[in-house]
Amino acid sequence: MREFTYHEAADVAGAVATLTADPDAAFIAGGTNLVDLMKLGVATPGALVDVARLPLHDVTALPDGSLRVGATVRNSDLAAHPEVRRRYPVLSQALLEGASGQLRNMATTGGNLLQRTRCRYFQDTGKACNKRAPGTGCPAREGDHRNLAILGASEACVATHPSDMAVALAALGARVRVHGIDGEREIPADELHRLPGDRPDQDTVLRRGDLITAVDLPPLEMRSTYRKARDRASYAFATGAVAAAIRITDDTVEDVRLAWGAVAHRPWRAHLAEEALRGGPATREAFLAAADAELAAAEPLRDNAYKIQLIRNLTAAVLGSLTEGQR
């Protein structure tokens, strides 16, 4: 067993200062992903800074109509929150589609955003992996890549981000509040995670010591939903997922938000598809054409080309279900 020290953070500033000063330290809250990675030998922190007891566990309505979700709000509590269920069903549904009830009771909002890929090469320290050990290669490109990226990948990495919640937040245009050594700042949810490029070891744009403190959900005047395709009915990561919100007036798409999961190194905000849909007809043909416009950049590997048709048809089905009752 590899020894490590444990610190319970007393406040946000102290937690940030401790992590910034120790390059071998890591934050921990629910620990549902980090502890697994420590058991596998993938993560080997010399110190853990526990932020679970910081006062970041509230869901608060803001004057501008936004909803602020504290970083340590448990996934199960957030999914069941009355305002989230009423105003942001896409988020509640995405949370309930992830993991198991026991894990949702432990997992936090901040931790869910920062979970690592489930690519088997990343999780196996006996295998090469540019994400875990930069410069060693990406055997997934020629190996087992059935559930890996078709968009935004690179020669260095074809991993996908596993979060369901993060896909919903990207579609909602949420903003992630971060406290770092230089103070507070906000990051759009769909810009928090990076594409792999030649540095797949860097999952996000966060800097050393940065602590996610909250996520702000903007007001949403659209119907929304989340749908996930997977190999079994529960406790499985997505093979493809769609988070969508749409507003229809006189059979015309007035506004739309669309994000895809399990297709890229980050939750994929489908901006091209959104642009193609706005102002156009709310028809299945239009939905499919918009998905095609976004998927034109797809570069599938030997065994994951099925994801193109999966995402295309899932997008049309989800948008179609949302338009019912709006015409």
mmCIF file with all atom_site columns, N, CA, C and O in Angstrom, residues 70-116:
data_model
loop_
_atom_site.group_PDB
_atom_site.id
_atom_site.type_symbol
_atom_site.label_atom_id
_atom_site.label_alt_id
_atom_site.label_comp_id
_atom_site.label_asym_id
_atom_site.label_entity_id
_atom_site.label_seq_id
_atom_site.pdbx_PDB_ins_code
_atom_site.Cartn_x
_atom_site.Cartn_y
_atom_site.Cartn_z
_atom_site.occupancy
_atom_site.B_iso_or_equiv
_atom_site.pdbx_formal_charge
_atom_site.auth_seq_id
_atom_site.auth_comp_id
_atom_site.auth_asym_id
_atom_site.auth_atom_id
_atom_site.pdbx_PDB_model_num
ATOM 1   N N  . GLY A 1 70  ? -23.955 24.083 -5.294  1.00 0.00 ? 70  GLY A N  1
ATOM 2   C CA . GLY A 1 70  ? -22.672 23.951 -4.624  1.00 0.00 ? 70  GLY A CA 1
ATOM 3   C C  . GLY A 1 70  ? -21.918 22.722 -5.088  1.00 0.00 ? 70  GLY A C  1
ATOM 4   O O  . GLY A 1 70  ? -22.514 21.696 -5.454  1.00 0.00 ? 70  GLY A O  1
ATOM 5   N N  . ALA A 1 71  ? -20.590 22.806 -5.040  1.00 0.00 ? 71  ALA A N  1
ATOM 6   C CA . ALA A 1 71  ? -19.757 21.735 -5.590  1.00 0.00 ? 71  ALA A CA 1
ATOM 7   C C  . ALA A 1 71  ? -19.859 20.426 -4.823  1.00 0.00 ? 71  ALA A C  1
ATOM 8   O O  . ALA A 1 71  ? -19.569 19.365 -5.371  1.00 0.00 ? 71  ALA A O  1
ATOM 9   N N  . THR A 1 72  ? -20.266 20.485 -3.549  1.00 0.00 ? 72  THR A N  1
ATOM 10  C CA . THR A 1 72  ? -20.347 19.241 -2.777  1.00 0.00 ? 72  THR A CA 1
ATOM 11  C C  . THR A 1 72  ? -21.776 18.721 -2.651  1.00 0.00 ? 72  THR A C  1
ATOM 12  O O  . THR A 1 72  ? -22.027 17.795 -1.888  1.00 0.00 ? 72  THR A O  1
ATOM 13  N N  . VAL A 1 73  ? -22.710 19.300 -3.403  1.00 0.00 ? 73  VAL A N  1
ATOM 14  C CA . VAL A 1 73  ? -24.061 18.732 -3.462  1.00 0.00 ? 73  VAL A CA 1
ATOM 15  C C  . VAL A 1 73  ? -23.974 17.331 -4.056  1.00 0.00 ? 73  VAL A C  1
ATOM 16  O O  . VAL A 1 73  ? -23.369 17.126 -5.110  1.00 0.00 ? 73  VAL A O  1
ATOM 17  N N  . ARG A 1 74  ? -24.548 16.372 -3.370  1.00 0.00 ? 74  ARG A N  1
ATOM 18  C CA . ARG A 1 74  ? -24.489 14.984 -3.837  1.00 0.00 ? 74  ARG A CA 1
ATOM 19  C C  . ARG A 1 74  ? -25.366 14.802 -5.077  1.00 0.00 ? 74  ARG A C  1
ATOM 20  O O  . ARG A 1 74  ? -26.405 15.438 -5.220  1.00 0.00 ? 74  ARG A O  1
ATOM 21  N N  . ASN A 1 75  ? -24.951 13.934 -5.956  1.00 0.00 ? 75  ASN A N  1
ATOM 22  C CA . ASN A 1 75  ? -25.682 13.716 -7.205  1.00 0.00 ? 75  ASN A CA 1
ATOM 23  C C  . ASN A 1 75  ? -27.134 13.309 -6.946  1.00 0.00 ? 75  ASN A C  1
ATOM 24  O O  . ASN A 1 75  ? -28.049 13.756 -7.655  1.00 0.00 ? 75  ASN A O  1
ATOM 25  N N  . SER A 1 76  ? -27.376 12.474 -5.955  1.00 0.00 ? 76  SER A N  1
ATOM 26  C CA . SER A 1 76  ? -28.741 12.027 -5.664  1.00 0.00 ? 76  SER A CA 1
ATOM 27  C C  . SER A 1 76  ? -29.593 13.183 -5.170  1.00 0.00 ? 76  SER A C  1
ATOM 28  O O  . SER A 1 76  ? -30.773 13.298 -5.534  1.00 0.00 ? 76  SER A O  1
ATOM 29  N N  . ASP A 1 77  ? -29.014 14.055 -4.345  1.00 0.00 ? 77  ASP A N  1
ATOM 30  C CA . ASP A 1 77  ? -29.759 15.209 -3.838  1.00 0.00 ? 77  ASP A CA 1
ATOM 31  C C  . ASP A 1 77  ? -30.076 16.192 -4.958  1.00 0.00 ? 77  ASP A C  1
ATOM 32  O O  . ASP A 1 77  ? -31.175 16.768 -5.001  1.00 0.00 ? 77  ASP A O  1
ATOM 33  N N  . LEU A 1 78  ? -29.131 16.395 -5.865  1.00 0.00 ? 78  LEU A N  1
ATOM 34  C CA . LEU A 1 78  ? -29.359 17.324 -6.964  1.00 0.00 ? 78  LEU A CA 1
ATOM 35  C C  . LEU A 1 78  ? -30.433 16.792 -7.913  1.00 0.00 ? 78  LEU A C  1
ATOM 36  O O  . LEU A 1 78  ? -31.301 17.536 -8.371  1.00 0.00 ? 78  LEU A O  1
ATOM 37  N N  . ALA A 1 79  ? -30.385 15.505 -8.208  1.00 0.00 ? 79  ALA A N  1
ATOM 38  C CA . ALA A 1 79  ? -31.380 14.911 -9.101  1.00 0.00 ? 79  ALA A CA 1
ATOM 39  C C  . ALA A 1 79  ? -32.783 15.016 -8.538  1.00 0.00 ? 79  ALA A C  1
ATOM 40  O O  . ALA A 1 79  ? -33.759 15.151 -9.288  1.00 0.00 ? 79  ALA A O  1
ATOM 41  N N  . ALA A 1 80  ? -32.903 14.964 -7.206  1.00 0.00 ? 80  ALA A N  1
ATOM 42  C CA . ALA A 1 80  ? -34.216 14.980 -6.556  1.00 0.00 ? 80  ALA A CA 1
ATOM 43  C C  . ALA A 1 80  ? -34.675 16.379 -6.171  1.00 0.00 ? 80  ALA A C  1
ATOM 44  O O  . ALA A 1 80  ? -35.819 16.545 -5.729  1.00 0.00 ? 80  ALA A O  1
ATOM 45  N N  . HIS A 1 81  ? -33.834 17.383 -6.353  1.00 0.00 ? 81  HIS A N  1
ATOM 46  C CA . HIS A 1 81  ? -34.189 18.737 -5.919  1.00 0.00 ? 81  HIS A CA 1
ATOM 47  C C  . HIS A 1 81  ? -35.411 19.224 -6.704  1.00 0.00 ? 81  HIS A C  1
ATOM 48  O O  . HIS A 1 81  ? -35.429 19.155 -7.945  1.00 0.00 ? 81  HIS A O  1
ATOM 49  N N  . PRO A 1 82  ? -36.438 19.735 -6.037  1.00 0.00 ? 82  PRO A N  1
ATOM 50  C CA . PRO A 1 82  ? -37.671 20.134 -6.734  1.00 0.00 ? 82  PRO A CA 1
ATOM 51  C C  . PRO A 1 82  ? -37.451 21.163 -7.842  1.00 0.00 ? 82  PRO A C  1
ATOM 52  O O  . PRO A 1 82  ? -38.073 21.059 -8.912  1.00 0.00 ? 82  PRO A O  1
ATOM 53  N N  . GLU A 1 83  ? -36.590 22.151 -7.629  1.00 0.00 ? 83  GLU A N  1
ATOM 54  C CA . GLU A 1 83  ? -36.361 23.167 -8.648  1.00 0.00 ? 83  GLU A CA 1
ATOM 55  C C  . GLU A 1 83  ? -35.603 22.607 -9.848  1.00 0.00 ? 83  GLU A C  1
ATOM 56  O O  . GLU A 1 83  ? -35.832 23.023 -10.985 1.00 0.00 ? 83  GLU A O  1
ATOM 57  N N  . VAL A 1 84  ? -34.704 21.674 -9.602  1.00 0.00 ? 84  VAL A N  1
ATOM 58  C CA . VAL A 1 84  ? -33.973 21.048 -10.706 1.00 0.00 ? 84  VAL A CA 1
ATOM 59  C C  . VAL A 1 84  ? -34.920 20.186 -11.524 1.00 0.00 ? 84  VAL A C  1
ATOM 60  O O  . VAL A 1 84  ? -34.921 20.233 -12.761 1.00 0.00 ? 84  VAL A O  1
ATOM 61  N N  . ARG A 1 85  ? -35.760 19.428 -10.860 1.00 0.00 ? 85  ARG A N  1
ATOM 62  C CA . ARG A 1 85  ? -36.718 18.583 -11.577 1.00 0.00 ? 85  ARG A CA 1
ATOM 63  C C  . ARG A 1 85  ? -37.711 19.420 -12.374 1.00 0.00 ? 85  ARG A C  1
ATOM 64  O O  . ARG A 1 85  ? -38.102 19.052 -13.487 1.00 0.00 ? 85  ARG A O  1
ATOM 65  N N  . ARG A 1 86  ? -38.123 20.559 -11.831 1.00 0.00 ? 86  ARG A N  1
ATOM 66  C CA . ARG A 1 86  ? -39.122 21.390 -12.497 1.00 0.00 ? 86  ARG A CA 1
ATOM 67  C C  . ARG A 1 86  ? -38.529 22.211 -13.632 1.00 0.00 ? 86  ARG A C  1
ATOM 68  O O  . ARG A 1 86  ? -39.080 22.274 -14.728 1.00 0.00 ? 86  ARG A O  1
ATOM 69  N N  . ARG A 1 87  ? -37.362 22.824 -13.386 1.00 0.00 ? 87  ARG A N  1
ATOM 70  C CA . ARG A 1 87  ? -36.802 23.781 -14.349 1.00 0.00 ? 87  ARG A CA 1
ATOM 71  C C  . ARG A 1 87  ? -35.768 23.175 -15.285 1.00 0.00 ? 87  ARG A C  1
ATOM 72  O O  . ARG A 1 87  ? -35.587 23.650 -16.408 1.00 0.00 ? 87  ARG A O  1
ATOM 73  N N  . TYR A 1 88  ? -35.091 22.113 -14.822 1.00 0.00 ? 88  TYR A N  1
ATOM 74  C CA . TYR A 1 88  ? -34.000 21.527 -15.606 1.00 0.00 ? 88  TYR A CA 1
ATOM 75  C C  . TYR A 1 88  ? -34.119 20.003 -15.631 1.00 0.00 ? 88  TYR A C  1
ATOM 76  O O  . TYR A 1 88  ? -33.227 19.295 -15.147 1.00 0.00 ? 88  TYR A O  1
ATOM 77  N N  . PRO A 1 89  ? -35.198 19.470 -16.195 1.00 0.00 ? 89  PRO A N  1
ATOM 78  C CA . PRO A 1 89  ? -35.339 18.003 -16.217 1.00 0.00 ? 89  PRO A CA 1
ATOM 79  C C  . PRO A 1 89  ? -34.185 17.302 -16.920 1.00 0.00 ? 89  PRO A C  1
ATOM 80  O O  . PRO A 1 89  ? -33.839 16.177 -16.571 1.00 0.00 ? 89  PRO A O  1
ATOM 81  N N  . VAL A 1 90  ? -33.563 17.956 -17.903 1.00 0.00 ? 90  VAL A N  1
ATOM 82  C CA . VAL A 1 90  ? -32.416 17.353 -18.586 1.00 0.00 ? 90  VAL A CA 1
ATOM 83  C C  . VAL A 1 90  ? -31.308 17.009 -17.599 1.00 0.00 ? 90  VAL A C  1
ATOM 84  O O  . VAL A 1 90  ? -30.643 15.968 -17.724 1.00 0.00 ? 90  VAL A O  1
ATOM 85  N N  . LEU A 1 91  ? -31.111 17.856 -16.602 1.00 0.00 ? 91  LEU A N  1
ATOM 86  C CA . LEU A 1 91  ? -30.054 17.611 -15.619 1.00 0.00 ? 91  LEU A CA 1
ATOM 87  C C  . LEU A 1 91  ? -30.460 16.520 -14.646 1.00 0.00 ? 91  LEU A C  1
ATOM 88  O O  . LEU A 1 91  ? -29.659 15.619 -14.336 1.00 0.00 ? 91  LEU A O  1
ATOM 89  N N  . SER A 1 92  ? -31.679 16.579 -14.148 1.00 0.00 ? 92  SER A N  1
ATOM 90  C CA . SER A 1 92  ? -32.141 15.540 -13.230 1.00 0.00 ? 92  SER A CA 1
ATOM 91  C C  . SER A 1 92  ? -32.086 14.165 -13.887 1.00 0.00 ? 92  SER A C  1
ATOM 92  O O  . SER A 1 92  ? -31.610 13.188 -13.287 1.00 0.00 ? 92  SER A O  1
ATOM 93  N N  . GLN A 1 93  ? -32.536 14.087 -15.137 1.00 0.00 ? 93  GLN A N  1
ATOM 94  C CA . GLN A 1 93  ? -32.523 12.809 -15.848 1.00 0.00 ? 93  GLN A CA 1
ATOM 95  C C  . GLN A 1 93  ? -31.110 12.307 -16.087 1.00 0.00 ? 93  GLN A C  1
ATOM 96  O O  . GLN A 1 93  ? -30.829 11.107 -15.951 1.00 0.00 ? 93  GLN A O  1
ATOM 97  N N  . ALA A 1 94  ? -30.204 13.215 -16.458 1.00 0.00 ? 94  ALA A N  1
ATOM 98  C CA . ALA A 1 94  ? -28.818 12.806 -16.706 1.00 0.00 ? 94  ALA A CA 1
ATOM 99  C C  . ALA A 1 94  ? -28.180 12.246 -15.436 1.00 0.00 ? 94  ALA A C  1
ATOM 100 O O  . ALA A 1 94  ? -27.459 11.240 -15.478 1.00 0.00 ? 94  ALA A O  1
ATOM 101 N N  . LEU A 1 95  ? -28.448 12.880 -14.315 1.00 0.00 ? 95  LEU A N  1
ATOM 102 C CA . LEU A 1 95  ? -27.886 12.396 -13.052 1.00 0.00 ? 95  LEU A CA 1
ATOM 103 C C  . LEU A 1 95  ? -28.422 10.999 -12.715 1.00 0.00 ? 95  LEU A C  1
ATOM 104 O O  . LEU A 1 95  ? -27.669 10.122 -12.281 1.00 0.00 ? 95  LEU A O  1
ATOM 105 N N  . LEU A 1 96  ? -29.705 10.790 -12.919 1.00 0.00 ? 96  LEU A N  1
ATOM 106 C CA . LEU A 1 96  ? -30.301 9.498  -12.589 1.00 0.00 ? 96  LEU A CA 1
ATOM 107 C C  . LEU A 1 96  ? -29.874 8.396  -13.551 1.00 0.00 ? 96  LEU A C  1
ATOM 108 O O  . LEU A 1 96  ? -29.975 7.215  -13.222 1.00 0.00 ? 96  LEU A O  1
ATOM 109 N N  . GLU A 1 97  ? -29.400 8.768  -14.737 1.00 0.00 ? 97  GLU A N  1
ATOM 110 C CA . GLU A 1 97  ? -28.907 7.789  -15.697 1.00 0.00 ? 97  GLU A CA 1
ATOM 111 C C  . GLU A 1 97  ? -27.475 7.345  -15.378 1.00 0.00 ? 97  GLU A C  1
ATOM 112 O O  . GLU A 1 97  ? -26.970 6.396  -15.973 1.00 0.00 ? 97  GLU A O  1
ATOM 113 N N  . GLY A 1 98  ? -26.799 8.058  -14.479 1.00 0.00 ? 98  GLY A N  1
ATOM 114 C CA . GLY A 1 98  ? -25.396 7.767  -14.186 1.00 0.00 ? 98  GLY A CA 1
ATOM 115 C C  . GLY A 1 98  ? -25.224 6.851  -12.987 1.00 0.00 ? 98  GLY A C  1
ATOM 116 O O  . GLY A 1 98  ? -25.968 6.935  -12.001 1.00 0.00 ? 98  GLY A O  1
ATOM 117 N N  . ALA A 1 99  ? -24.267 5.947  -13.067 1.00 0.00 ? 99  ALA A N  1
ATOM 118 C CA . ALA A 1 99  ? -23.812 5.127  -11.936 1.00 0.00 ? 99  ALA A CA 1
ATOM 119 C C  . ALA A 1 99  ? -24.954 4.326  -11.306 1.00 0.00 ? 99  ALA A C  1
ATOM 120 O O  . ALA A 1 99  ? -25.860 3.855  -11.987 1.00 0.00 ? 99  ALA A O  1
ATOM 121 N N  . SER A 1 100 ? -24.896 4.183  -9.986  1.00 0.00 ? 100 SER A N  1
ATOM 122 C CA . SER A 1 100 ? -25.912 3.454  -9.227  1.00 0.00 ? 100 SER A CA 1
ATOM 123 C C  . SER A 1 100 ? -26.395 4.354  -8.097  1.00 0.00 ? 100 SER A C  1
ATOM 124 O O  . SER A 1 100 ? -25.793 5.387  -7.801  1.00 0.00 ? 100 SER A O  1
ATOM 125 N N  . GLY A 1 101 ? -27.481 3.954  -7.441  1.00 0.00 ? 101 GLY A N  1
ATOM 126 C CA . GLY A 1 101 ? -27.994 4.751  -6.335  1.00 0.00 ? 101 GLY A CA 1
ATOM 127 C C  . GLY A 1 101 ? -26.966 4.964  -5.244  1.00 0.00 ? 101 GLY A C  1
ATOM 128 O O  . GLY A 1 101 ? -26.838 6.066  -4.691  1.00 0.00 ? 101 GLY A O  1
ATOM 129 N N  . GLN A 1 102 ? -26.203 3.941  -4.930  1.00 0.00 ? 102 GLN A N  1
ATOM 130 C CA . GLN A 1 102 ? -25.194 4.059  -3.877  1.00 0.00 ? 102 GLN A CA 1
ATOM 131 C C  . GLN A 1 102 ? -24.113 5.061  -4.258  1.00 0.00 ? 102 GLN A C  1
ATOM 132 O O  . GLN A 1 102 ? -23.679 5.881  -3.434  1.00 0.00 ? 102 GLN A O  1
ATOM 133 N N  . LEU A 1 103 ? -23.662 5.004  -5.520  1.00 0.00 ? 103 LEU A N  1
ATOM 134 C CA . LEU A 1 103 ? -22.628 5.939  -5.963  1.00 0.00 ? 103 LEU A CA 1
ATOM 135 C C  . LEU A 1 103 ? -23.165 7.364  -6.034  1.00 0.00 ? 103 LEU A C  1
ATOM 136 O O  . LEU A 1 103 ? -22.469 8.319  -5.673  1.00 0.00 ? 103 LEU A O  1
ATOM 137 N N  . ARG A 1 104 ? -24.400 7.535  -6.481  1.00 0.00 ? 104 ARG A N  1
ATOM 138 C CA . ARG A 1 104 ? -24.987 8.875  -6.541  1.00 0.00 ? 104 ARG A CA 1
ATOM 139 C C  . ARG A 1 104 ? -25.126 9.481  -5.155  1.00 0.00 ? 104 ARG A C  1
ATOM 140 O O  . ARG A 1 104 ? -25.094 10.706 -4.995  1.00 0.00 ? 104 ARG A O  1
ATOM 141 N N  . ASN A 1 105 ? -25.305 8.648  -4.144  1.00 0.00 ? 105 ASN A N  1
ATOM 142 C CA . ASN A 1 105 ? -25.388 9.148  -2.770  1.00 0.00 ? 105 ASN A CA 1
ATOM 143 C C  . ASN A 1 105 ? -24.060 9.689  -2.266  1.00 0.00 ? 105 ASN A C  1
ATOM 144 O O  . ASN A 1 105 ? -24.030 10.472 -1.311  1.00 0.00 ? 105 ASN A O  1
ATOM 145 N N  . MET A 1 106 ? -22.963 9.276  -2.885  1.00 0.00 ? 106 MET A N  1
ATOM 146 C CA . MET A 1 106 ? -21.632 9.731  -2.479  1.00 0.00 ? 106 MET A CA 1
ATOM 147 C C  . MET A 1 106 ? -21.051 10.776 -3.424  1.00 0.00 ? 106 MET A C  1
ATOM 148 O O  . MET A 1 106 ? -20.390 11.724 -2.989  1.00 0.00 ? 106 MET A O  1
ATOM 149 N N  . ALA A 1 107 ? -21.282 10.628 -4.707  1.00 0.00 ? 107 ALA A N  1
ATOM 150 C CA . ALA A 1 107 ? -20.644 11.477 -5.715  1.00 0.00 ? 107 ALA A CA 1
ATOM 151 C C  . ALA A 1 107 ? -21.128 12.925 -5.598  1.00 0.00 ? 107 ALA A C  1
ATOM 152 O O  . ALA A 1 107 ? -22.298 13.187 -5.319  1.00 0.00 ? 107 ALA A O  1
ATOM 153 N N  . THR A 1 108 ? -20.222 13.866 -5.833  1.00 0.00 ? 108 THR A N  1
ATOM 154 C CA . THR A 1 108 ? -20.539 15.281 -5.727  1.00 0.00 ? 108 THR A CA 1
ATOM 155 C C  . THR A 1 108 ? -20.585 15.940 -7.105  1.00 0.00 ? 108 THR A C  1
ATOM 156 O O  . THR A 1 108 ? -20.098 15.384 -8.090  1.00 0.00 ? 108 THR A O  1
ATOM 157 N N  . THR A 1 109 ? -21.136 17.145 -7.140  1.00 0.00 ? 109 THR A N  1
ATOM 158 C CA . THR A 1 109 ? -21.226 17.889 -8.390  1.00 0.00 ? 109 THR A CA 1
ATOM 159 C C  . THR A 1 109 ? -19.844 18.157 -8.971  1.00 0.00 ? 109 THR A C  1
ATOM 160 O O  . THR A 1 109 ? -19.585 17.913 -10.152 1.00 0.00 ? 109 THR A O  1
ATOM 161 N N  . GLY A 1 110 ? -18.933 18.668 -8.138  1.00 0.00 ? 110 GLY A N  1
ATOM 162 C CA . GLY A 1 110 ? -17.582 18.959 -8.612  1.00 0.00 ? 110 GLY A CA 1
ATOM 163 C C  . GLY A 1 110 ? -16.831 17.714 -9.017  1.00 0.00 ? 110 GLY A C  1
ATOM 164 O O  . GLY A 1 110 ? -16.142 17.686 -10.046 1.00 0.00 ? 110 GLY A O  1
ATOM 165 N N  . GLY A 1 111 ? -16.971 16.668 -8.231  1.00 0.00 ? 111 GLY A N  1
ATOM 166 C CA . GLY A 1 111 ? -16.278 15.426 -8.544  1.00 0.00 ? 111 GLY A CA 1
ATOM 167 C C  . GLY A 1 111 ? -16.784 14.776 -9.806  1.00 0.00 ? 111 GLY A C  1
ATOM 168 O O  . GLY A 1 111 ? -16.004 14.204 -10.584 1.00 0.00 ? 111 GLY A O  1
ATOM 169 N N  . ASN A 1 112 ? -18.085 14.846 -10.054 1.00 0.00 ? 112 ASN A N  1
ATOM 170 C CA . ASN A 1 112 ? -18.657 14.291 -11.273 1.00 0.00 ? 112 ASN A CA 1
ATOM 171 C C  . ASN A 1 112 ? -18.036 14.951 -12.499 1.00 0.00 ? 112 ASN A C  1
ATOM 172 O O  . ASN A 1 112 ? -17.673 14.276 -13.471 1.00 0.00 ? 112 ASN A O  1
ATOM 173 N N  . LEU A 1 113 ? -17.877 16.273 -12.457 1.00 0.00 ? 113 LEU A N  1
ATOM 174 C CA . LEU A 1 113 ? -17.268 16.982 -13.581 1.00 0.00 ? 113 LEU A CA 1
ATOM 175 C C  . LEU A 1 113 ? -15.836 16.538 -13.839 1.00 0.00 ? 113 LEU A C  1
ATOM 176 O O  . LEU A 1 113 ? -15.375 16.544 -14.978 1.00 0.00 ? 113 LEU A O  1
ATOM 177 N N  . LEU A 1 114 ? -15.127 16.168 -12.765 1.00 0.00 ? 114 LEU A N  1
ATOM 178 C CA . LEU A 1 114 ? -13.694 15.905 -12.874 1.00 0.00 ? 114 LEU A CA 1
ATOM 179 C C  . LEU A 1 114 ? -13.355 14.425 -12.938 1.00 0.00 ? 114 LEU A C  1
ATOM 180 O O  . LEU A 1 114 ? -12.168 14.064 -12.859 1.00 0.00 ? 114 LEU A O  1
ATOM 181 N N  . GLN A 1 115 ? -14.345 13.567 -13.099 1.00 0.00 ? 115 GLN A N  1
ATOM 182 C CA . GLN A 1 115 ? -14.018 12.143 -13.210 1.00 0.00 ? 115 GLN A CA 1
ATOM 183 C C  . GLN A 1 115 ? -13.202 11.891 -14.472 1.00 0.00 ? 115 GLN A C  1
ATOM 184 O O  . GLN A 1 115 ? -13.290 12.611 -15.451 1.00 0.00 ? 115 GLN A O  1
ATOM 185 N N  . ARG A 1 116 ? -12.400 10.835 -14.423 1.00 0.00 ? 116 ARG A N  1
ATOM 186 C CA . ARG A 1 116 ? -11.504 10.515 -15.531 1.00 0.00 ? 116 ARG A CA 1
ATOM 187 C C  . ARG A 1 116 ? -12.127 9.483  -16.464 1.00 0.00 ? 116 ARG A C  1
ATOM 188 O O  . ARG A 1 116 ? -13.086 8.801  -16.134 1.00 0.00 ? 116 ARG A O  1
#
